[in-house]
PDB file of C-alpha atoms in Angstrom:
ATOM      1  CA  MET G  29     150.391  32.604  35.815  1.00  0.00           C
ATOM      2  CA  ARG G  30     149.651  37.056  35.065  1.00  0.00           C
ATOM      3  CA  SER G  31     146.799  38.115  35.814  1.00  0.00           C
ATOM      4  CA  LEU G  32     145.371  40.638  33.350  1.00  0.00           C
ATOM      5  CA  PRO G  33     144.558  43.631  33.890  1.00  0.00           C
ATOM      6  CA  LEU G  34     140.211  44.034  34.621  1.00  0.00           C
ATOM      7  CA  TYR G  35     140.426  47.601  32.564  1.00  0.00           C
ATOM      8  CA  ASP G  36     142.577  46.794  29.979  1.00  0.00           C
ATOM      9  CA  GLU G  37     142.341  49.239  26.695  1.00  0.00           C
ATOM     10  CA  ALA G  38     140.346  46.812  24.313  1.00  0.00           C
ATOM     11  CA  LEU G  39     137.141  46.913  27.400  1.00  0.00           C
ATOM     12  CA  LEU G  40     138.121  50.622  27.825  1.00  0.00           C
ATOM     13  CA  ALA G  41     137.142  51.745  24.014  1.00  0.00           C
ATOM     14  CA  ARG G  42     133.858  49.414  23.791  1.00  0.00           C
ATOM     15  CA  ALA G  43     133.010  51.535  27.116  1.00  0.00           C
ATOM     16  CA  ARG G  44     134.223  54.180  25.573  1.00  0.00           C
ATOM     17  CA  ARG G  45     132.018  53.972  21.994  1.00  0.00           C
ATOM     18  CA  PRO G  46     129.708  50.921  22.983  1.00  0.00           C
ATOM     19  CA  ALA G  47     127.929  49.447  19.503  1.00  0.00           C
ATOM     20  CA  GLY G  48     124.554  49.670  19.454  1.00  0.00           C
ATOM     21  CA  ALA G  49     124.054  52.233  21.638  1.00  0.00           C
ATOM     22  CA  GLY G  50     120.708  53.444  21.540  1.00  0.00           C
ATOM     23  CA  THR G  51     117.471  52.655  20.178  1.00  0.00           C
ATOM     24  CA  LEU G  52     115.450  50.883  17.740  1.00  0.00           C
ATOM     25  CA  LEU G  53     112.107  52.918  15.445  1.00  0.00           C
ATOM     26  CA  ARG G  54     110.035  49.726  15.321  1.00  0.00           C
ATOM     27  CA  PRO G  55     111.723  46.974  18.147  1.00  0.00           C
ATOM     28  CA  SER G  56     110.022  43.680  18.046  1.00  0.00           C
ATOM     29  CA  ALA G  57     111.217  42.343  21.714  1.00  0.00           C
ATOM     30  CA  GLN G  58     112.027  44.555  24.872  1.00  0.00           C
ATOM     31  CA  GLY G  59     114.648  43.424  28.231  1.00  0.00           C
ATOM     32  CA  ARG G  60     115.937  44.709  30.982  1.00  0.00           C
ATOM     33  CA  ALA G  61     118.033  43.927  33.301  1.00  0.00           C
ATOM     34  CA  GLU G  62     119.207  45.442  36.771  1.00  0.00           C
ATOM     35  CA  ASN G  63     121.407  45.013  40.112  1.00  0.00           C
ATOM     36  CA  PRO G  64     120.374  47.019  42.850  1.00  0.00           C
ATOM     37  CA  LEU G  65     123.362  46.244  45.179  1.00  0.00           C
ATOM     38  CA  CYS G  66     125.404  48.426  42.346  1.00  0.00           C
ATOM     39  CA  GLY G  67     122.189  50.912  40.678  1.00  0.00           C
ATOM     40  CA  ASP G  68     123.445  49.176  36.892  1.00  0.00           C
ATOM     41  CA  ALA G  69     120.806  48.830  34.607  1.00  0.00           C
ATOM     42  CA  ILE G  70     120.615  48.120  30.297  1.00  0.00           C
ATOM     43  CA  ASP G  71     117.642  48.172  28.543  1.00  0.00           C
ATOM     44  CA  LEU G  72     117.389  46.820  25.237  1.00  0.00           C
ATOM     45  CA  GLU G  73     115.825  46.023  22.354  1.00  0.00           C
ATOM     46  CA  VAL G  74     116.201  44.062  19.899  1.00  0.00           C
ATOM     47  CA  ARG G  75     114.463  43.267  16.048  1.00  0.00           C
ATOM     48  CA  ALA G  76     113.985  40.264  15.038  1.00  0.00           C
ATOM     49  CA  VAL G  77     112.376  37.787  11.836  1.00  0.00           C
ATOM     50  CA  ASP G  78     112.051  34.840  11.490  1.00  0.00           C
ATOM     51  CA  GLY G  79     114.623  33.547  14.301  1.00  0.00           C
ATOM     52  CA  ARG G  80     117.555  35.628  13.032  1.00  0.00           C
ATOM     53  CA  ILE G  81     118.396  39.019  14.771  1.00  0.00           C
ATOM     54  CA  GLU G  82     118.574  42.389  12.573  1.00  0.00           C
ATOM     55  CA  GLU G  83     119.228  44.491  14.902  1.00  0.00           C
ATOM     56  CA  LEU G  84     119.599  45.271  18.576  1.00  0.00           C
ATOM     57  CA  ALA G  85     120.265  48.503  20.696  1.00  0.00           C
ATOM     58  CA  HIS G  86     120.679  49.120  23.994  1.00  0.00           C
ATOM     59  CA  ARG G  87     121.004  51.982  26.641  1.00  0.00           C
ATOM     60  CA  THR G  88     122.987  51.096  29.241  1.00  0.00           C
ATOM     61  CA  LYS G  89     123.747  52.634  32.771  1.00  0.00           C
ATOM     62  CA  GLY G  90     126.719  51.885  34.325  1.00  0.00           C
ATOM     63  CA  CYS G  91     129.825  50.829  34.953  1.00  0.00           C
ATOM     64  CA  ALA G  92     132.796  50.420  32.376  1.00  0.00           C
ATOM     65  CA  LEU G  93     132.367  46.653  32.645  1.00  0.00           C
ATOM     66  CA  VAL G  94     128.485  46.562  32.443  1.00  0.00           C
ATOM     67  CA  THR G  95     128.691  49.208  28.866  1.00  0.00           C
ATOM     68  CA  ALA G  96     131.730  46.717  27.248  1.00  0.00           C
ATOM     69  CA  SER G  97     129.481  43.335  27.948  1.00  0.00           C
ATOM     70  CA  ALA G  98     126.358  45.148  26.653  1.00  0.00           C
ATOM     71  CA  SER G  99     128.585  46.630  22.901  1.00  0.00           C
ATOM     72  CA  LEU G 100     129.859  42.915  23.092  1.00  0.00           C
ATOM     73  CA  LEU G 101     126.461  41.612  23.046  1.00  0.00           C
ATOM     74  CA  ALA G 102     125.539  44.334  20.459  1.00  0.00           C
ATOM     75  CA  GLU G 103     128.914  42.695  18.187  1.00  0.00           C
ATOM     76  CA  THR G 104     128.325  39.362  18.440  1.00  0.00           C
ATOM     77  CA  SER G 105     124.076  39.091  17.953  1.00  0.00           C
ATOM     78  CA  SER G 106     123.870  41.430  15.622  1.00  0.00           C
ATOM     79  CA  GLU G 107     122.995  39.574  12.408  1.00  0.00           C
ATOM     80  CA  ALA G 108     122.686  36.060  14.805  1.00  0.00           C
ATOM     81  CA  THR G 109     120.338  33.474  15.091  1.00  0.00           C
ATOM     82  CA  VAL G 110     118.449  33.921  18.397  1.00  0.00           C
ATOM     83  CA  ALA G 111     119.869  30.128  18.523  1.00  0.00           C
ATOM     84  CA  GLU G 112     122.897  31.391  18.761  1.00  0.00           C
ATOM     85  CA  ALA G 113     122.061  34.581  20.898  1.00  0.00           C
ATOM     86  CA  LEU G 114     121.572  32.566  23.913  1.00  0.00           C
ATOM     87  CA  ALA G 115     123.992  29.575  23.651  1.00  0.00           C
ATOM     88  CA  ARG G 116     126.591  32.496  23.582  1.00  0.00           C
ATOM     89  CA  ALA G 117     124.848  33.862  26.723  1.00  0.00           C
ATOM     90  CA  ALA G 118     124.741  30.324  28.517  1.00  0.00           C
ATOM     91  CA  ALA G 119     128.683  30.054  27.317  1.00  0.00           C
ATOM     92  CA  LEU G 120     129.603  33.546  29.370  1.00  0.00           C
ATOM     93  CA  ARG G 121     127.297  32.803  32.299  1.00  0.00           C
ATOM     94  CA  ALA G 122     128.660  28.982  32.679  1.00  0.00           C
ATOM     95  CA  TRP G 123     132.262  30.122  31.861  1.00  0.00           C
ATOM     96  CA  LEU G 124     131.834  32.840  34.923  1.00  0.00           C
ATOM     97  CA  SER G 125     131.463  29.673  36.990  1.00  0.00           C
ATOM     98  CA  GLY G 126     133.812  27.721  35.876  1.00  0.00           C
ATOM     99  CA  ASP G 127     132.236  25.091  33.956  1.00  0.00           C
ATOM    100  CA  GLY G 128     133.499  25.802  29.940  1.00  0.00           C
ATOM    101  CA  PRO G 129     135.735  28.171  27.812  1.00  0.00           C
ATOM    102  CA  LEU G 130     135.135  31.948  27.193  1.00  0.00           C
ATOM    103  CA  PRO G 131     133.609  32.326  23.805  1.00  0.00           C
ATOM    104  CA  ALA G 132     136.509  33.837  22.005  1.00  0.00           C
ATOM    105  CA  GLU G 133     134.387  36.782  20.498  1.00  0.00           C
ATOM    106  CA  LEU G 134     134.111  37.395  23.866  1.00  0.00           C
ATOM    107  CA  THR G 135     137.903  37.292  24.756  1.00  0.00           C
ATOM    108  CA  PRO G 136     137.854  40.952  26.018  1.00  0.00           C
ATOM    109  CA  LEU G 137     136.175  40.150  29.488  1.00  0.00           C
ATOM    110  CA  GLN G 138     138.470  37.414  30.107  1.00  0.00           C
ATOM    111  CA  ALA G 139     140.197  39.019  33.269  1.00  0.00           C
ATOM    112  CA  VAL G 140     136.725  39.453  35.028  1.00  0.00           C
ATOM    113  CA  GLN G 141     137.144  36.083  35.974  1.00  0.00           C
ATOM    114  CA  VAL G 142     139.306  36.312  38.909  1.00  0.00           C
ATOM    115  CA  PHE G 143     137.113  39.405  39.944  1.00  0.00           C
ATOM    116  CA  PRO G 144     134.280  37.375  41.203  1.00  0.00           C
ATOM    117  CA  SER G 145     132.292  40.762  42.572  1.00  0.00           C
ATOM    118  CA  ARG G 146     132.105  42.185  39.008  1.00  0.00           C
ATOM    119  CA  ARG G 147     130.891  39.133  37.235  1.00  0.00           C
ATOM    120  CA  ARG G 148     127.423  40.216  37.447  1.00  0.00           C
ATOM    121  CA  CYS G 149     128.299  43.435  35.696  1.00  0.00           C
ATOM    122  CA  VAL G 150     129.439  41.381  32.168  1.00  0.00           C
ATOM    123  CA  LEU G 151     126.013  39.791  32.516  1.00  0.00           C
ATOM    124  CA  LEU G 152     123.935  42.240  32.663  1.00  0.00           C
ATOM    125  CA  PRO G 153     123.496  42.329  29.233  1.00  0.00           C
ATOM    126  CA  TRP G 154     123.197  39.137  28.519  1.00  0.00           C
ATOM    127  CA  GLU G 155     120.216  38.792  30.865  1.00  0.00           C
ATOM    128  CA  ALA G 156     118.567  41.316  29.372  1.00  0.00           C
ATOM    129  CA  LEU G 157     118.738  39.837  26.080  1.00  0.00           C
ATOM    130  CA  ALA G 158     117.527  36.307  27.161  1.00  0.00           C
ATOM    131  CA  SER G 159     114.826  38.442  28.257  1.00  0.00           C
ATOM    132  CA  ALA G 160     113.914  39.939  25.295  1.00  0.00           C
ATOM    133  CA  LEU G 161     114.091  36.533  23.525  1.00  0.00           C
ATOM    134  CA  SER G 162     112.227  34.665  26.201  1.00  0.00           C
ATOM    135  CA  ARG G 163     108.853  36.084  25.096  1.00  0.00           C
ATOM    136  CA  PRO G 164     106.988  34.655  22.069  1.00  0.00           C
ATOM    137  CA  ALA G 165     106.599  38.058  20.149  1.00  0.00           C
ATOM    138  CA  ALA G 166     110.805  38.407  19.652  1.00  0.00           C
ATOM    139  CA  THR G 167     111.482  36.117  17.504  1.00  0.00           C
ATOM    140  CA  ALA G 168     108.310  36.872  15.307  1.00  0.00           C
ATOM    141  CA  ARG G 169     107.242  39.780  12.464  1.00  0.00           C
TER     142      ARG G 169
END
């Protein structure tokens, strides 16, 4: 089996121009995740109404993997239900642990499977999302 390059063009394109980069005027929830070992950090803002994510924005400081993963999170979570977004985060975590398939919409992240030291980079934005959405005020407004 031929291994994929970690930084393919689909991933690098998202790192250069990440979807959802910025801030929201009135977020209903905020989450933060960081990796003190490498200095990566993400602040994520969500506006959710009636259990559905209306808007999502992030400020990411880190490598191309963190930024591309945050971009994919924004692409796949905008207009999703909170349950769908949290399920996608759980599926990514399971896949990285070798316990389940990679969600099709997250295919640009597939090469990270063979780089265990970089898995945390990919998970960071999803941890910030879970942090934001785990608060009771996150889904009501």
